[in-house]
Amino acid sequence: MDIASLPVTTLKGVGPKLADKLKRLGLQTVQDVLFHLPLRYQDRTRLLRMGSLRPGMEAAVEGEIELADVVYRGRRSLICRVSDGSGHLHLRFFYFNAIQQQNLARGRRLRLFGEVRFGPVGLEMIHPEYEFIDGAQAPPAEENLTPVYPTTTGVHQLSLRKLARQALEKHLDKIHEWLPPAVLQELQLPTLTEALALVHQPPPHTPVELLAEGKHPAVLRLSFEELLAHHLSLRRLRERVQTEQAPPVAGTGELMQRLLAQLPFQLTQAQQRVLGEILHDLQQSHPMQRLVQGDVGSGKTIVAACAGLGVIEGGLQVAVMAPTELLADQHLRNFSGWLEPLGLTVVGLSGKLNGRARQDALEKIGSGRADIIVGTQALFQEEVEFADLGLIVVDEQHRFGVHQRLALREKGRVGLRRPHQLIMTATPIPRTLAQSLYADLDVSVIDELPPGRKPIETVALPSARRADVVSRIRDACTAGRQAYWVCPLIEESETLELETATDTAQALREALPDLSIALIHGRMKPLEKEKIMAAFKRGEVHLLVATTVIEVGVDVPNASLMVIENAERLGLSQLHQLRGRVGRGAAESHCVLLYQPPLSEMARARLAALRETSDGFEIARRDLEMRGPGEMLGTRQAGMPQFHIADLLRDRAWLPRVQQVAELLLKEHPQCVDPIVRRWISGAETYGSV
Ligand code: ADP
Ligand code: MG
């Protein structure tokens, strides 16, 4: 039987109760037990001399009890003094019963293992593991280093150790090697069986730091195969998509020419290049799956609009999905402004729409009268029926994972045909990482900002300088410009965030009585928010105080000053996104990062990075260095793969190799692909078969 489906209960000593607890550790099969790696190791292979012990060491020693006594200093405890001729050690037990007390008597010989610490009367061990060795022959020392596994309440370390040993002894030979020997040789990695044996039972003198840091070839071997499995599963998905049908889009390009002629600007080189890539994809007869990465303000929206026009010319519909209502509203305004003059019908659909208006929208969508439909996730609710969807545009993709991408496509499916999909993100990530995480997608990059953008001058100020900031706002707004003041989440509580924002708005109104100041936050009704945004856009509001609701996508070119409070609490990418709300017009823009001293090392580095660069790719690179991809992209939301062993940040240098080997397997050893994917990725996550 395949070890990946062999339940843990086949191991001796595992009944339903223990199986239940093991499940909490994610251990359901024998293979899971083997893939559950030790956190660290203990060395019981050598007995140390007591004279050589130092505080902080974990050590195995042997000695004879010279003195045993129950003392009542502070707390009742049993203290034994043990000596081996080279030195001595005190053992301290706070919990002991009469029998233990009787056994731990003068003259008995013990083998001990524990952590050495500095006690009141010299070196001691608290509650060491012990074993009597007098009389009979002393058992041999351990042959291998002892693993210490991550565990959970109710699962004893010793039982995990026994289970792992049992799994190795009885089932290791069932682990099939799927990587060709030539690949292993080239990468200088051991076989999977060798790797597993080593990580669970390292021989003495194995460099355990390397194991713990995941840099030992044995761990690398495991991480490598896991990364490979994820990559292969995405690649397989991509190949499947290429066998699917999509409506090839062969418009004349006339609508697009008319739109471009209307615009007050020309597309940048980068926009044109990316648009070209998209248009090429749209002409294929399989669905496009393209990700466009472009910094905040790089002009992704107009590229999406141009792409959509070709699809509409071909008689199909375009759906544009935004992550928030605010952003959906803004897109709706933009698209209406651009496309209605061309005679097209633009329809908005979000959660807030109800009654007649909603019926009306649904009818237009269903009858095909709507050419382009803009909304939130509400677009993909059940009662929404598209007449003939040709393209789905997903904005700010970092909030969606592979599964959502797939579900969207299925929703827009007509017969055997799936719509094309264009995904846009303002959280650029380095190329190799993108190629791994988004291996099911083609990636385009808008690596140029529209001309004339002035870099945003960024300063970090301690909160004590608030008064200076307030007068900067007065100056900017008196000169006819506008400003944002962002109060981010401080506690994990929306209520508190709101309170802070409300208080801040009040204080600012008092300090700046001549300015028109508005407050916008997540608890407001969509219509209210929309009203305030519209007033801000028209310039009737000078200063907009906001919770982090404005994070994504708001575009008001006249706003040139951004103040972010408690900036030390926000992540680098988030700060960059917020800052990107300004610097969209012709005026010199500023961003003030207000912080609460003292700054942690990490916060200092983040604020410095923002002052030093405004390049989103560079920011993303640094963010990645500081936090790792999981946190940077928001693990759960992004549908980031959950790895057992691999770590994208730690193992990123291997990613290009992973891609090469994936290529090789797909071409020359296709029979290995499925077993590798299945070994590492459980059923529900196997993208290829969604
Ligand atoms: P993002 O990539 O962050 O979504 P947007 O699409 O919102 O950026 O564009 C930001 C602003 O830049 C918008 O006001 C848009 O009209 C404008 N814009 C887009 N492309 C150009 C260009 N080539 N030249 C000048 N302005 C542009
Ligand atoms: Mg955008």
mmCIF file of N, CA and C and ligand atoms in Angstrom, residues 263-268 271 294-303 330-331 334 338 395-396 424-426 446 449-451 453 553-555 557 580-581 584, ligand 1:
data_model
loop_
_atom_site.group_PDB
_atom_site.id
_atom_site.type_symbol
_atom_site.label_atom_id
_atom_site.label_comp_id
_atom_site.label_asym_id
_atom_site.label_seq_id
_atom_site.Cartn_x
_atom_site.Cartn_y
_atom_site.Cartn_z
ATOM 1 N N LEU A 263 -7.641 59.821 -24.936
ATOM 2 C CA LEU A 263 -6.922 59.986 -23.678
ATOM 3 C C LEU A 263 -6.039 61.219 -23.704
ATOM 4 N N PRO A 264 -5.895 61.866 -22.545
ATOM 5 C CA PRO A 264 -5.011 63.028 -22.477
ATOM 6 C C PRO A 264 -3.537 62.616 -22.408
ATOM 7 N N PHE A 265 -3.249 61.329 -22.482
ATOM 8 C CA PHE A 265 -1.845 60.896 -22.409
ATOM 9 C C PHE A 265 -1.620 59.746 -23.376
ATOM 10 N N GLN A 266 -0.339 59.434 -23.582
ATOM 11 C CA GLN A 266 0.004 58.275 -24.406
ATOM 12 C C GLN A 266 0.439 57.143 -23.506
ATOM 13 N N LEU A 267 0.194 55.927 -23.944
ATOM 14 C CA LEU A 267 0.649 54.791 -23.151
ATOM 15 C C LEU A 267 2.175 54.792 -23.091
ATOM 16 N N THR A 268 2.704 54.391 -21.953
ATOM 17 C CA THR A 268 4.162 54.274 -21.853
ATOM 18 C C THR A 268 4.605 53.062 -22.673
ATOM 19 N N GLN A 271 3.570 49.958 -20.905
ATOM 20 C CA GLN A 271 2.138 49.661 -21.062
ATOM 21 C C GLN A 271 1.872 49.051 -22.438
ATOM 22 N N GLY A 294 2.655 45.465 -11.715
ATOM 23 C CA GLY A 294 3.071 46.829 -11.996
ATOM 24 C C GLY A 294 2.919 47.633 -10.733
ATOM 25 N N ASP A 295 3.892 48.454 -10.479
ATOM 26 C CA ASP A 295 3.911 49.249 -9.267
ATOM 27 C C ASP A 295 2.639 50.096 -9.167
ATOM 28 N N VAL A 296 2.367 50.572 -7.960
ATOM 29 C CA VAL A 296 1.256 51.479 -7.743
ATOM 30 C C VAL A 296 1.399 52.656 -8.702
ATOM 31 N N GLY A 297 0.341 52.985 -9.416
ATOM 32 C CA GLY A 297 0.385 54.143 -10.302
ATOM 33 C C GLY A 297 1.010 53.882 -11.660
ATOM 34 N N SER A 298 1.342 52.644 -11.954
ATOM 35 C CA SER A 298 1.994 52.375 -13.237
ATOM 36 C C SER A 298 0.985 52.355 -14.388
ATOM 37 N N GLY A 299 -0.308 52.449 -14.068
ATOM 38 C CA GLY A 299 -1.309 52.547 -15.128
ATOM 39 C C GLY A 299 -1.804 51.196 -15.627
ATOM 40 N N LYS A 300 -2.160 50.335 -14.700
ATOM 41 C CA LYS A 300 -2.645 49.014 -15.091
ATOM 42 C C LYS A 300 -4.082 49.079 -15.616
ATOM 43 N N THR A 301 -4.880 50.015 -15.051
ATOM 44 C CA THR A 301 -6.302 50.032 -15.385
ATOM 45 C C THR A 301 -6.547 50.286 -16.868
ATOM 46 N N ILE A 302 -5.831 51.236 -17.428
ATOM 47 C CA ILE A 302 -6.070 51.565 -18.838
ATOM 48 C C ILE A 302 -5.645 50.395 -19.734
ATOM 49 N N VAL A 303 -4.624 49.668 -19.307
ATOM 50 C CA VAL A 303 -4.191 48.496 -20.072
ATOM 51 C C VAL A 303 -5.321 47.460 -20.081
ATOM 52 N N GLN A 330 -14.444 53.168 -8.068
ATOM 53 C CA GLN A 330 -13.503 53.959 -8.836
ATOM 54 C C GLN A 330 -13.311 53.396 -10.244
ATOM 55 N N HIS A 331 -13.222 52.083 -10.321
ATOM 56 C CA HIS A 331 -13.103 51.464 -11.640
ATOM 57 C C HIS A 331 -14.344 51.758 -12.480
ATOM 58 N N ASN A 334 -14.045 55.165 -13.819
ATOM 59 C CA ASN A 334 -13.053 55.217 -14.897
ATOM 60 C C ASN A 334 -13.564 54.574 -16.169
ATOM 61 N N TRP A 338 -14.361 56.301 -19.777
ATOM 62 C CA TRP A 338 -13.617 55.966 -20.992
ATOM 63 C C TRP A 338 -14.504 55.346 -22.067
ATOM 64 N N ASP A 395 -8.460 42.601 -10.294
ATOM 65 C CA ASP A 395 -7.506 43.617 -9.837
ATOM 66 C C ASP A 395 -6.997 43.258 -8.438
ATOM 67 N N GLU A 396 -5.757 43.609 -8.174
ATOM 68 C CA GLU A 396 -5.139 43.379 -6.872
ATOM 69 C C GLU A 396 -5.192 41.919 -6.499
ATOM 70 N N MET A 424 -4.226 41.472 -12.168
ATOM 71 C CA MET A 424 -3.317 42.610 -12.010
ATOM 72 C C MET A 424 -2.922 42.762 -10.553
ATOM 73 N N THR A 425 -1.652 42.975 -10.299
ATOM 74 C CA THR A 425 -1.243 43.160 -8.923
ATOM 75 C C THR A 425 -0.241 44.300 -8.783
ATOM 76 N N ALA A 426 -0.379 45.003 -7.676
ATOM 77 C CA ALA A 426 0.555 46.089 -7.385
ATOM 78 C C ALA A 426 1.561 45.644 -6.334
ATOM 79 N N ILE A 446 4.831 45.735 -15.935
ATOM 80 C CA ILE A 446 4.886 47.139 -16.338
ATOM 81 C C ILE A 446 5.966 47.779 -15.475
ATOM 82 N N LEU A 449 6.933 53.971 -14.891
ATOM 83 C CA LEU A 449 5.807 54.811 -14.470
ATOM 84 C C LEU A 449 5.530 55.827 -15.570
ATOM 85 N N PRO A 450 4.296 56.324 -15.651
ATOM 86 C CA PRO A 450 4.020 57.384 -16.627
ATOM 87 C C PRO A 450 4.985 58.551 -16.419
ATOM 88 N N PRO A 451 5.323 59.249 -17.485
ATOM 89 C CA PRO A 451 6.322 60.315 -17.377
ATOM 90 C C PRO A 451 5.826 61.461 -16.500
ATOM 91 N N ARG A 453 6.053 61.888 -13.386
ATOM 92 C CA ARG A 453 5.807 61.614 -11.965
ATOM 93 C C ARG A 453 7.031 62.040 -11.186
ATOM 94 N N GLY A 553 -5.930 51.444 -4.346
ATOM 95 C CA GLY A 553 -6.518 51.951 -5.567
ATOM 96 C C GLY A 553 -7.086 53.352 -5.668
ATOM 97 N N VAL A 554 -7.234 54.075 -4.560
ATOM 98 C CA VAL A 554 -7.857 55.389 -4.680
ATOM 99 C C VAL A 554 -6.990 56.325 -5.530
ATOM 100 N N ASP A 555 -7.613 57.041 -6.409
ATOM 101 C CA ASP A 555 -6.854 57.860 -7.348
ATOM 102 C C ASP A 555 -7.379 59.294 -7.391
ATOM 103 N N PRO A 557 -5.582 62.783 -8.179
ATOM 104 C CA PRO A 557 -4.286 63.371 -8.543
ATOM 105 C C PRO A 557 -3.932 64.645 -7.769
ATOM 106 N N GLY A 580 1.491 55.372 -2.290
ATOM 107 C CA GLY A 580 1.189 55.485 -3.709
ATOM 108 C C GLY A 580 -0.101 56.233 -4.013
ATOM 109 N N ARG A 581 -0.883 56.549 -2.975
ATOM 110 C CA ARG A 581 -2.099 57.358 -3.186
ATOM 111 C C ARG A 581 -1.741 58.781 -3.577
ATOM 112 N N ARG A 584 0.367 61.339 -7.842
ATOM 113 C CA ARG A 584 -0.312 60.968 -9.086
ATOM 114 C C ARG A 584 -0.562 62.182 -9.969
HETATM 115 P P1 ADP B 1 -2.393 51.373 -11.004
HETATM 116 O O1 ADP B 1 -1.397 50.664 -11.865
HETATM 117 O O2 ADP B 1 -1.863 51.676 -9.651
HETATM 118 O O3 ADP B 1 -3.721 50.700 -10.980
HETATM 119 P P2 ADP B 1 -3.851 53.401 -12.379
HETATM 120 O O4 ADP B 1 -4.288 52.533 -13.495
HETATM 121 O O5 ADP B 1 -4.837 53.731 -11.324
HETATM 122 O O6 ADP B 1 -2.563 52.782 -11.687
HETATM 123 O O7 ADP B 1 -3.232 54.711 -12.997
HETATM 124 C C1 ADP B 1 -2.799 55.758 -12.180
HETATM 125 C C2 ADP B 1 -3.060 57.082 -12.856
HETATM 126 O O8 ADP B 1 -2.182 57.253 -13.963
HETATM 127 C C3 ADP B 1 -4.464 57.223 -13.416
HETATM 128 O O9 ADP B 1 -4.916 58.524 -13.158
HETATM 129 C C4 ADP B 1 -4.262 56.992 -14.901
HETATM 130 O O10 ADP B 1 -5.258 57.632 -15.666
HETATM 131 C C5 ADP B 1 -2.914 57.589 -15.128
HETATM 132 N N1 ADP B 1 -2.170 57.037 -16.265
HETATM 133 C C6 ADP B 1 -2.169 55.763 -16.702
HETATM 134 N N2 ADP B 1 -1.345 55.610 -17.750
HETATM 135 C C7 ADP B 1 -0.779 56.825 -17.978
HETATM 136 C C8 ADP B 1 0.177 57.306 -18.934
HETATM 137 N N3 ADP B 1 0.717 56.506 -19.856
HETATM 138 N N4 ADP B 1 0.505 58.607 -18.860
HETATM 139 C C9 ADP B 1 -0.034 59.414 -17.924
HETATM 140 N N5 ADP B 1 -0.934 59.027 -17.013
HETATM 141 C C10 ADP B 1 -1.302 57.747 -17.027
#
